[in-house]
Coordinates of C-alpha atoms and ligand atoms in Angstrom, one line a residue:
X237 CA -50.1 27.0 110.8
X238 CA -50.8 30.0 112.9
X239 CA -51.3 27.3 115.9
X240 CA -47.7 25.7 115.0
X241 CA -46.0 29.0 115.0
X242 CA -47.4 30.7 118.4
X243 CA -46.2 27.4 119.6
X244 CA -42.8 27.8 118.4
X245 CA -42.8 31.6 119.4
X246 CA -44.1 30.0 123.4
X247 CA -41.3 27.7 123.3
X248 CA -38.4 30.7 122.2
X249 CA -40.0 33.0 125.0
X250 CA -39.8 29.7 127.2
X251 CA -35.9 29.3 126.7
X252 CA -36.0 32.9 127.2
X253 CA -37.4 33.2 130.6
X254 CA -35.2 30.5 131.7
X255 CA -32.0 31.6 130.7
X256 CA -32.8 34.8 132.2
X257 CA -34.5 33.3 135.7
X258 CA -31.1 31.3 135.7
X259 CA -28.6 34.4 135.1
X260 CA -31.3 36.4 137.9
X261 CA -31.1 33.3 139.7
X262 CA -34.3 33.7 142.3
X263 CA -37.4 33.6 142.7
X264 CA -39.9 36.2 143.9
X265 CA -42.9 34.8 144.9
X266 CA -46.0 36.1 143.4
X267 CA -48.6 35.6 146.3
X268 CA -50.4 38.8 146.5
X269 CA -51.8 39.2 150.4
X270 CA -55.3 40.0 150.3
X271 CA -54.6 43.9 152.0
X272 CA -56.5 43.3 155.6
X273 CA -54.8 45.4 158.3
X274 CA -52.5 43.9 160.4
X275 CA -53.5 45.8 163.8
X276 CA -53.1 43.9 166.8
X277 CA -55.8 42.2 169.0
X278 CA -57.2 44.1 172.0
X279 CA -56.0 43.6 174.9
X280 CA -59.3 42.0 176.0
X281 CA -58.3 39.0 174.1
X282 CA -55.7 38.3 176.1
X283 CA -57.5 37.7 179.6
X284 CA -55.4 36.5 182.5
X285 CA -55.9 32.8 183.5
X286 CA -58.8 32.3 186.1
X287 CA -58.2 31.9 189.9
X288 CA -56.4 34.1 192.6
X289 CA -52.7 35.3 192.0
X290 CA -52.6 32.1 188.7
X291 CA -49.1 32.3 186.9
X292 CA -49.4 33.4 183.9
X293 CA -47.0 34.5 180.8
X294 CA -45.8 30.5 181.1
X295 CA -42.8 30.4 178.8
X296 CA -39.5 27.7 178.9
X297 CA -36.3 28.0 176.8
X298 CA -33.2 25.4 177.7
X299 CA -32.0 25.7 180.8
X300 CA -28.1 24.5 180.6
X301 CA -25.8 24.2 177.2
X302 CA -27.0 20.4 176.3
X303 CA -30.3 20.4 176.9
X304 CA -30.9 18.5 180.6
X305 CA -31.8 21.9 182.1
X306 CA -35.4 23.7 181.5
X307 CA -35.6 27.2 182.6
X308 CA -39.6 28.3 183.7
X309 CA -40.7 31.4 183.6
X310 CA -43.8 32.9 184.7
X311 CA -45.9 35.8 186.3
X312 CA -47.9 35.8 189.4
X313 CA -49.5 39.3 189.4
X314 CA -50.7 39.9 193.1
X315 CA -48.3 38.3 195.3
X316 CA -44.8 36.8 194.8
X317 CA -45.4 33.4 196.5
X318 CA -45.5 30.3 195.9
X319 CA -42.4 30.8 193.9
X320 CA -42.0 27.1 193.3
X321 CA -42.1 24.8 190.2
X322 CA -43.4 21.5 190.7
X323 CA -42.8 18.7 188.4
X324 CA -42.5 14.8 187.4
X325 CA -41.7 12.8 185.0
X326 CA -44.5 11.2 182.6
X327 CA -44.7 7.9 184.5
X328 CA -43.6 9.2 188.0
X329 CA -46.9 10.9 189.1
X330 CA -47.0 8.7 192.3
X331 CA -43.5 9.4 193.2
X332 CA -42.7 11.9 195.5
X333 CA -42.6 15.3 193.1
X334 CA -39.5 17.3 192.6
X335 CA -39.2 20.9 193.1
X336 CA -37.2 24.1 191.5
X337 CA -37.6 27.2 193.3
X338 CA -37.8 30.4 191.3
X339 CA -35.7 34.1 191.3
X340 CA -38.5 36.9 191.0
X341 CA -37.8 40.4 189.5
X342 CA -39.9 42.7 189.0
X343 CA -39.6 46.4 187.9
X344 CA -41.1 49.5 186.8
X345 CA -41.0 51.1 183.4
X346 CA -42.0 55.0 183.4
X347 CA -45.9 55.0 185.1
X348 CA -45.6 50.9 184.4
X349 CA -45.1 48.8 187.6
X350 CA -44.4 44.6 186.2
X351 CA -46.1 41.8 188.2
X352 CA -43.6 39.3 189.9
X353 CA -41.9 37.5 187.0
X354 CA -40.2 34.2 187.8
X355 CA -37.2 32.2 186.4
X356 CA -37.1 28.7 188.1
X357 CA -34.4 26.5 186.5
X358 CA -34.6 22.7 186.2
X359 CA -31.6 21.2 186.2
X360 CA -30.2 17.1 185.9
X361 CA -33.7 15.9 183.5
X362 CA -33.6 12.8 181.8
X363 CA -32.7 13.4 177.9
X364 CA -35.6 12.5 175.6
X365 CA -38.4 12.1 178.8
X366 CA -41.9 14.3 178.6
X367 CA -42.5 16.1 182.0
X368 CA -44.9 17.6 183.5
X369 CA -44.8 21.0 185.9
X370 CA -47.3 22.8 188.0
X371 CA -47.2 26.2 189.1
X372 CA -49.2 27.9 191.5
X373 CA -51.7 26.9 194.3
X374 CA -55.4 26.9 195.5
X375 CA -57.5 27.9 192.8
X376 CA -54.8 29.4 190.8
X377 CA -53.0 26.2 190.0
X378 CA -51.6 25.3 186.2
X379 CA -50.5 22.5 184.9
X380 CA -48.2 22.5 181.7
X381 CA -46.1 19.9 180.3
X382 CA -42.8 19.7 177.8
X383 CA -40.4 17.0 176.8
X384 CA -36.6 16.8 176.9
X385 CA -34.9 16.8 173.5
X386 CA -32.4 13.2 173.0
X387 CA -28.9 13.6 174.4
X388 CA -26.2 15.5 172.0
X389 CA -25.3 13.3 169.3
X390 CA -24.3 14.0 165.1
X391 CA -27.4 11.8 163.4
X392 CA -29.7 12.6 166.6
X393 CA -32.8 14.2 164.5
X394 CA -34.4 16.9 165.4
X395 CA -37.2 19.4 164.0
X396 CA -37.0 23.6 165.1
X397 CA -39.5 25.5 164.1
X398 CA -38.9 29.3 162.9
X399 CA -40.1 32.5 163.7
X400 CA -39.6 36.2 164.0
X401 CA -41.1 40.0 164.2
X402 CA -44.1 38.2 165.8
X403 CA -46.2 40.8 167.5
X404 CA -49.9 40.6 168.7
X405 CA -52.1 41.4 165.9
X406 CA -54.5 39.2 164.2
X407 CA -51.8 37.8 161.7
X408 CA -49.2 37.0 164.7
X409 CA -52.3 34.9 166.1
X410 CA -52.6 33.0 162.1
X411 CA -48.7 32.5 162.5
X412 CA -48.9 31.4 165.7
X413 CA -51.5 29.0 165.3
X414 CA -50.2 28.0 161.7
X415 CA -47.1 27.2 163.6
X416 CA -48.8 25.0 165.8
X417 CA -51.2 23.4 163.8
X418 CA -48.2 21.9 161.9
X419 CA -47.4 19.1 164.5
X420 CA -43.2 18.9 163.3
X421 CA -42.1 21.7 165.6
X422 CA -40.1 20.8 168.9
X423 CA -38.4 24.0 169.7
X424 CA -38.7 27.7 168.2
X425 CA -35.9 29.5 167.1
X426 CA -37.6 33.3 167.9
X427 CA -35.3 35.4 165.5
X428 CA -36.3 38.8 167.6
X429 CA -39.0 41.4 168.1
X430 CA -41.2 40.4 170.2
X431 CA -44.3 42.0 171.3
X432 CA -44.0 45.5 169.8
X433 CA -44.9 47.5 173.4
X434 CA -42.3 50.0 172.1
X435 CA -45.6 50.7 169.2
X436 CA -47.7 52.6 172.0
X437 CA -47.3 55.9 174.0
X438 CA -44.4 55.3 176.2
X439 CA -43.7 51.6 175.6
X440 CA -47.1 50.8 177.4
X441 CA -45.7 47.8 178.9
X442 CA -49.2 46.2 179.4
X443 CA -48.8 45.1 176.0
X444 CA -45.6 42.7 177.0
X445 CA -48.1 41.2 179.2
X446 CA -50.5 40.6 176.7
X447 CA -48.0 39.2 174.7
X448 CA -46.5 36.3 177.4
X449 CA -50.3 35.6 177.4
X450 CA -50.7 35.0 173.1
X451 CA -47.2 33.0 173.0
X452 CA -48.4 30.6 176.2
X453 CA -49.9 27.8 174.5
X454 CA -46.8 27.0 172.7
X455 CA -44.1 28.7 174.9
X456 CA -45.4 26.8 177.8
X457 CA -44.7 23.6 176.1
X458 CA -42.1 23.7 174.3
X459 CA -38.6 25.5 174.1
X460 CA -38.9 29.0 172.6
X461 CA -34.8 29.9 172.1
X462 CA -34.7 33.8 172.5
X463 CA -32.3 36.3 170.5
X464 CA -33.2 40.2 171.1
X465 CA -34.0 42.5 168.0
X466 CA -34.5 46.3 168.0
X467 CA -37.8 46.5 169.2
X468 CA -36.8 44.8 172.9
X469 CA -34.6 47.7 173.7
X470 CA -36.8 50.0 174.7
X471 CA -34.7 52.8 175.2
X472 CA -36.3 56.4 175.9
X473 CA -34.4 58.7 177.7
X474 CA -37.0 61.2 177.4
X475 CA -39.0 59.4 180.1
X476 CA -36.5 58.6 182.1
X477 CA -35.8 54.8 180.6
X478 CA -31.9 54.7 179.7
X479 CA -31.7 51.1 180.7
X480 CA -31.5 49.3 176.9
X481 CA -33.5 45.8 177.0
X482 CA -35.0 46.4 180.1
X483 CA -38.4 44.8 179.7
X484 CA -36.9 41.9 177.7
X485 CA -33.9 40.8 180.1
X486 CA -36.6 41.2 183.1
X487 CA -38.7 39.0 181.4
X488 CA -36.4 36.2 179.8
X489 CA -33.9 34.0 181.4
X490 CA -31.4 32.2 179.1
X491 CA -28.5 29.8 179.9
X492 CA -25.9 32.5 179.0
X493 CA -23.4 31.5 181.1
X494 CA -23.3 27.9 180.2
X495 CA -21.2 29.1 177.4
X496 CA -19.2 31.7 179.0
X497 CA -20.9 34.2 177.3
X498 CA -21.2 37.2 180.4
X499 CA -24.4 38.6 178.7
X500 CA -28.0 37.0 177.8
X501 CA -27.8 39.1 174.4
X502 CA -25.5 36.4 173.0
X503 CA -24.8 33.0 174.0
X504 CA -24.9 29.1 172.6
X505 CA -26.8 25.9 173.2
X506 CA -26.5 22.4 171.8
X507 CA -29.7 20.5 171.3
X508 CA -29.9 17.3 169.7
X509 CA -27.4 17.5 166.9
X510 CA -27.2 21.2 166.0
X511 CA -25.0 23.6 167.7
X512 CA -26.7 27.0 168.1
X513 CA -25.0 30.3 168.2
X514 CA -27.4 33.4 169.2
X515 CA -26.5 36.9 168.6
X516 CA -26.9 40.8 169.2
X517 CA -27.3 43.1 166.7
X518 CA -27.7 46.0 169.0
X519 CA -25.1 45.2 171.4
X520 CA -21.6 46.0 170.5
X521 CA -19.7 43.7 168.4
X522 CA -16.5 45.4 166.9
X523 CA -13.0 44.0 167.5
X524 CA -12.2 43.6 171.4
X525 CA -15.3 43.5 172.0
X526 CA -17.0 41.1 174.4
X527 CA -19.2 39.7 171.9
X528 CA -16.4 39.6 169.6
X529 CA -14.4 38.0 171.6
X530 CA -16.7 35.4 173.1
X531 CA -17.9 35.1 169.2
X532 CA -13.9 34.2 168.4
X533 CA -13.9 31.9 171.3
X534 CA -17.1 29.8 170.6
X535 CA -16.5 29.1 167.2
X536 CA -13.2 27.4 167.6
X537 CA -15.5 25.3 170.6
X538 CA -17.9 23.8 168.4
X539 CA -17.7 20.1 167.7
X540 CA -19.1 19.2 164.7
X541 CA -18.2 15.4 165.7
X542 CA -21.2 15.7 168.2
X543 CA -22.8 18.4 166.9
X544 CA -22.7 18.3 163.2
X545 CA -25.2 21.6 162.8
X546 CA -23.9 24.7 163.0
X547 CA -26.9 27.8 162.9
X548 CA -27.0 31.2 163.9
X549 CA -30.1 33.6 165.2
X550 CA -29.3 37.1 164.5
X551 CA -31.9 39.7 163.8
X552 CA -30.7 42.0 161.3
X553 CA -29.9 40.5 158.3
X554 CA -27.0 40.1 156.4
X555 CA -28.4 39.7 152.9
X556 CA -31.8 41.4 152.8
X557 CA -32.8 42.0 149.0
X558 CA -35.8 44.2 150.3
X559 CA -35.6 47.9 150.1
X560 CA -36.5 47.7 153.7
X561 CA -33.3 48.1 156.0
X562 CA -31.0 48.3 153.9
X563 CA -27.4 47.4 154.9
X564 CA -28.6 47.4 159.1
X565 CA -26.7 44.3 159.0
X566 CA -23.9 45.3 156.8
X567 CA -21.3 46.2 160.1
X568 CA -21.6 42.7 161.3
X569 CA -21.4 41.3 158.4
X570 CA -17.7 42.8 157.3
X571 CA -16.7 41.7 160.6
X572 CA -17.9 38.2 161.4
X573 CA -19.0 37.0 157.6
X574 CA -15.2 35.7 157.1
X575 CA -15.3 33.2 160.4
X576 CA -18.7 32.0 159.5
X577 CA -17.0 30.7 156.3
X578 CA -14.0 29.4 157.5
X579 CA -16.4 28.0 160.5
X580 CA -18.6 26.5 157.6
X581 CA -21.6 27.4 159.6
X582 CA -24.9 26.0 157.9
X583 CA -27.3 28.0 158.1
X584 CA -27.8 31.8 159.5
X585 CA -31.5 33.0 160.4
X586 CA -32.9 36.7 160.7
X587 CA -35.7 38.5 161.2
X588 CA -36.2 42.5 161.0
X589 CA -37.5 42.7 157.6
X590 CA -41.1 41.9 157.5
X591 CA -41.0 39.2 154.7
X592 CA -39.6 36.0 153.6
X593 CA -35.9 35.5 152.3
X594 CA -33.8 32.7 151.6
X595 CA -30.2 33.3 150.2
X596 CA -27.8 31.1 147.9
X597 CA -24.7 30.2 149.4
X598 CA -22.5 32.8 148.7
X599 CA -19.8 35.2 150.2
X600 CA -18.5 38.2 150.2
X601 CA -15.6 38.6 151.9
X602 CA -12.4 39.0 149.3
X603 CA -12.9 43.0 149.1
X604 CA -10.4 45.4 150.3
X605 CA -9.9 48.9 149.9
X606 CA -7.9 48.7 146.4
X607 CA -9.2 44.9 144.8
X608 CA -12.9 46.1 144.1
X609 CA -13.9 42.7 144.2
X610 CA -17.5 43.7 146.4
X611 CA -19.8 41.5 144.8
X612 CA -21.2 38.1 146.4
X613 CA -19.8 35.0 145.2
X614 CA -20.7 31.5 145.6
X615 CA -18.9 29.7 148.0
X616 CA -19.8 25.9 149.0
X617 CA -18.4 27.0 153.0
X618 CA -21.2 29.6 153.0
X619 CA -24.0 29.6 155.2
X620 CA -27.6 30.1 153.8
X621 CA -29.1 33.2 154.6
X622 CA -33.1 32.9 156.0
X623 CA -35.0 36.2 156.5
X624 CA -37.9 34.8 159.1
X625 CA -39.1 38.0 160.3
X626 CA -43.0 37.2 158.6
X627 CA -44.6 36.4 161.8
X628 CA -47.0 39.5 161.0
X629 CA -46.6 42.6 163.7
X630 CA -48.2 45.5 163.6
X631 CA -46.1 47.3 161.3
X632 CA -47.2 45.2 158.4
X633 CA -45.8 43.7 155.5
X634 CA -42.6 44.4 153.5
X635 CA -43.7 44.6 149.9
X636 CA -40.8 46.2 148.2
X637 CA -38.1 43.9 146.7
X638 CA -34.8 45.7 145.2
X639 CA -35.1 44.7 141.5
X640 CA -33.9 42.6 139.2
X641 CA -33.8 40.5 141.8
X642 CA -30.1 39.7 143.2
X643 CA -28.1 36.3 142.3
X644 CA -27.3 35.6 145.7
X645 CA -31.3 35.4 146.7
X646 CA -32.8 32.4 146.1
X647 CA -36.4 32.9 146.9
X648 CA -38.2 36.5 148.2
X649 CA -42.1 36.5 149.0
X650 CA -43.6 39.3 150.9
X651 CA -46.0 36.9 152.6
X652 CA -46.2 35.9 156.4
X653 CA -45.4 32.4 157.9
X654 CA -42.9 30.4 160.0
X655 CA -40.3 27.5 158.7
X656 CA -39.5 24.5 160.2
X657 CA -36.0 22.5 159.9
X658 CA -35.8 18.8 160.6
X659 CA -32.7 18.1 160.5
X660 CA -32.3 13.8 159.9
X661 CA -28.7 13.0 160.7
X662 CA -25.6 14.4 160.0
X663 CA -25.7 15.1 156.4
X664 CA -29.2 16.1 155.7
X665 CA -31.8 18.4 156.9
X666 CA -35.2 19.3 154.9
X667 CA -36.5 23.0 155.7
X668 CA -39.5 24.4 154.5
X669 CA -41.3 27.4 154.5
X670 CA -44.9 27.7 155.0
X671 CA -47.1 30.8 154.3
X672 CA -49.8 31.5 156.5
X673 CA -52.2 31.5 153.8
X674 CA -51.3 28.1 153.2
X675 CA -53.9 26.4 155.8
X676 CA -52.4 23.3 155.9
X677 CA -48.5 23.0 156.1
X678 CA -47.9 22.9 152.8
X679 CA -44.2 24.3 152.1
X680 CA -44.3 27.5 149.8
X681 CA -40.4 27.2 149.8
X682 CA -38.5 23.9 150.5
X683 CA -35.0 22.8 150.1
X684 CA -33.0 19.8 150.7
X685 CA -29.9 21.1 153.1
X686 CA -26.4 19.2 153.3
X687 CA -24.4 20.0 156.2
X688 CA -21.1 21.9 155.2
X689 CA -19.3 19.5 157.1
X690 CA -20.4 16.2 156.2
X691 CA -21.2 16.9 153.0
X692 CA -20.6 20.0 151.4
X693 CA -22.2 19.5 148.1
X694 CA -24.4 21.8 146.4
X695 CA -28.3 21.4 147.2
X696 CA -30.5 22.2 144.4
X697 CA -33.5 24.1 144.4
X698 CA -36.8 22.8 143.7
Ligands
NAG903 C1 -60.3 31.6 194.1 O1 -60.0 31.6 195.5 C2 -60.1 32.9 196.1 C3 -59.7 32.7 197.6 O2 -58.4 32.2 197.7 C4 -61.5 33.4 196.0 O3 -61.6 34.7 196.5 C5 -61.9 33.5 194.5 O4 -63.2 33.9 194.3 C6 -61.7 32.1 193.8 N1 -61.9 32.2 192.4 C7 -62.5 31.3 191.7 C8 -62.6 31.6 190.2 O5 -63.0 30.3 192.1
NAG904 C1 -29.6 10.8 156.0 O1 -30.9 11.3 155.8 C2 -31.2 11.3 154.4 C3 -32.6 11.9 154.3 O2 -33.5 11.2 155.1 C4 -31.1 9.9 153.8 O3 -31.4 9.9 152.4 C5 -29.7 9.4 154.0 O4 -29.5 8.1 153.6 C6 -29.3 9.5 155.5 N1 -27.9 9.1 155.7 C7 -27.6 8.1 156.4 C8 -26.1 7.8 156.5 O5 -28.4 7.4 157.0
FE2_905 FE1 -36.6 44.5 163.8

């Protein structure tokens, strides 16, 4: 009797639960993190490669909009020649070898002096073809290799992987490696903040060396696609630094001007089916505007016919239901959110807070100064919102969710990890999100996505 009737009492508290984790909507996921510091490696774990003057820091992002063009960068550290790229296609090593010859900058950051870094672009590659490339000569010579994504096409699939606020401690390395012990990945989408060298005395600008050394063995083989968050700008005015993004823009090269964007802070590139927009949160973005206007410009460019996928790196989020940050994304938000709906953009990623996020789809742009209506509402032409920026940096983990938890947020855990999307064709993409913890990619958060063009129906979560 007793038995029958805590049953019966289970089941009401059952209904209960679920009516209320239906009118709350989300998830938080209750992974506690065992509490090991997050401090980052010494720098003695990041030795330079062996041999005289070797090129190190080895990282390539695309090189043109559509994904023929490869753009190698590297360090020599004692002398600025050879400046040359060497490469061949998988197939061709008998062939006569082809050659891109590198721009070197270097400069100096307060008692910092940089090595020669190197940006050597590729151009004319044959879509969907593995390369190899050598950089470097006598005994300092590296070999590296990467493969071309297919040629722009709307059911051309194609798997990104996901990450942000990476850093160099020991859980950047778990993410790191997690990310490439999952063998899915073809190109990272970086969501911002880097290697956290503004964390020591005066930006000690060592620690972006370190840092091109962690990111190597997977930057150096496949695309990383770079968008700049706050801790690349590396302004100090006190020491004489009043150059924002110095160190970053030194060390990155991007095809900016393939979309007629006139900064690397925000530009596009097509790869594959997706179309992907990358933006600035610390660089201005207010009507007139050259973001703004080169935003206003690109969306009205995008072909869904070719490139059904429509995604967006930004680092500071738009919908962040931690109570870290709060609202740091709210100005771009009231003045972009409305063209990203009418755009029908797919899917928006950030980084910044130092957790895992993933949004309904909902809007908020009906309000005005005398209607009140300020709330988020769902709205099928919404993008889904990803916070990414769990790739584990020094400054830890974000473990303080706003509660009850919002409508609009899906699914919230203050864990570390990367996501991968594989986009199929041109009405389905499956993105996961895997937690470091997680040895094996198993996804802690998954989701069938429709495109919002194809087919804008409403995706269920698991
Ligand atoms: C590499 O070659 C240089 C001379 O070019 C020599 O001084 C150095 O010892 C060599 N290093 C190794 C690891 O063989
Ligand atoms: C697109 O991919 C999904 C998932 O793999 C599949 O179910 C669907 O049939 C595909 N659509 C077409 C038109 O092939
Ligand atoms: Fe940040």
């Amino acid at each position: 009797m007793a038995g029958a009737r805590s049953l019966v009492l289970a089941a009401v508290l059952f209904l209960l639960l679920s009516v209320f984790g239906l009118c709350l909507g989300g998830i938080t996921g209750k992974y506690v993190r065992p509490s090991a510091s997050t401090s980052d490696m010494p720098k003695s774990a990041f030795p330079p490669p062996p041999g005289f003057n070797a090129p190190e820091q080895v990282h390539i992002t695309q090189g043109d909009h559509d994904g023929r063009g490869v753009i190698v960068s590297w360090v020599t550290p004692a002398k600025r020649h050879p400046s040359v790229v060497t490469y061949w296609a998988e197939g061709d090593e008998h062939k006569e070898k082809q050659k891109a010859h590198s721009k070197i900058n270097s400069y100096r950051y307060f008692t910092y002096t940089s090595g020669f870094i190197h940006h050597a672009t590729i151009n004319g590659l044959e879509y969907d073809t593995k390369y190899f490339y050598e950089l470097g000569n006598g005994n300092g010579t590296r070999r590296f290799s990467f493969t071309t994504p297919p040629k722009v096409g709307p059911d051309v699939p194609y798997t990104f992987g996901i990450m942000g606020d990476l850093g160099q401690t020991f859980s950047s390395k778990q993410t790191l490696e997690h990310y490439m012990a999952n063998p899915k990945g073809q190109t990272v989408l970086f969501a911002g903040d880097l290697a956290y060298a503004d964390h020591y005395p005066n930006h000690d600008n060592v620690r972006w060396d370190t840092w091109g050394r962690f990111i190597e063995k997977s930057a150096a083989y496949q695309p990383w696609i770079w968008c700049a968050g706050n801790h690349e700008l590396d302004f100090v005015p006190r020491i004489g630094e009043n150059t924002p993004f110095k160190p970053y823009l030194n060390r990155h090269s991007v095809p900016y001007k393939a979309s007629q964007s006139t900064s690397p802070l925000w530009y596009s590139i097509r790869r594959a089916s997706a179309h992907i927009i990358v933006l600035s949160s610390y660089s201005a973005y207010g009507k007139y505007t050259p973001q703004y206007t080169w935003l206003q410009q690109e969306l009205s460019k995008v072909n869904r016919a070719e490139t059904p996928w429509l995604i967006v790196i930004v680092h500071a989020p738009w919908y962040n239901s931690y109570n870290y940050h709060y609202m740091e994304g709210e100005s771009m938000r009231v003045i972009f959110e409305s063209w990203f709906v009418q755009h029908k953009v797919d899917i928006v990623f950030a980084g910044h807070v130092h957790a895992y996020e993933r949004s309904e789809r909902i809007s908020n742009i009906k309000y005005n100064v005398i209607n009140g209506q300020s709330t988020p509402v769902k709205d099928p032409s919404a993008p889904v919102y990803i916070t990414i920026g769990d790739g584990g940096n020094v400054e830890g983990i974000a473990t303080s969710f706003t509660e009850p938890q919002p409508s609009y947020s899906a699914y919230r855990e203050a864990s570390f990890g990367h996501a991968i999307l594989e986009i199929k064709n041109r009405t389905h993409a499956h993105y996961t999100w895997h937690r470091n913890q997680d040895n094996t990619p198993v996804p802690a958060d998954s989701l069938w996505l429709y495109n919002r063009h194809y087919y804008p129906e409403e995706e269920s979560s698991p």
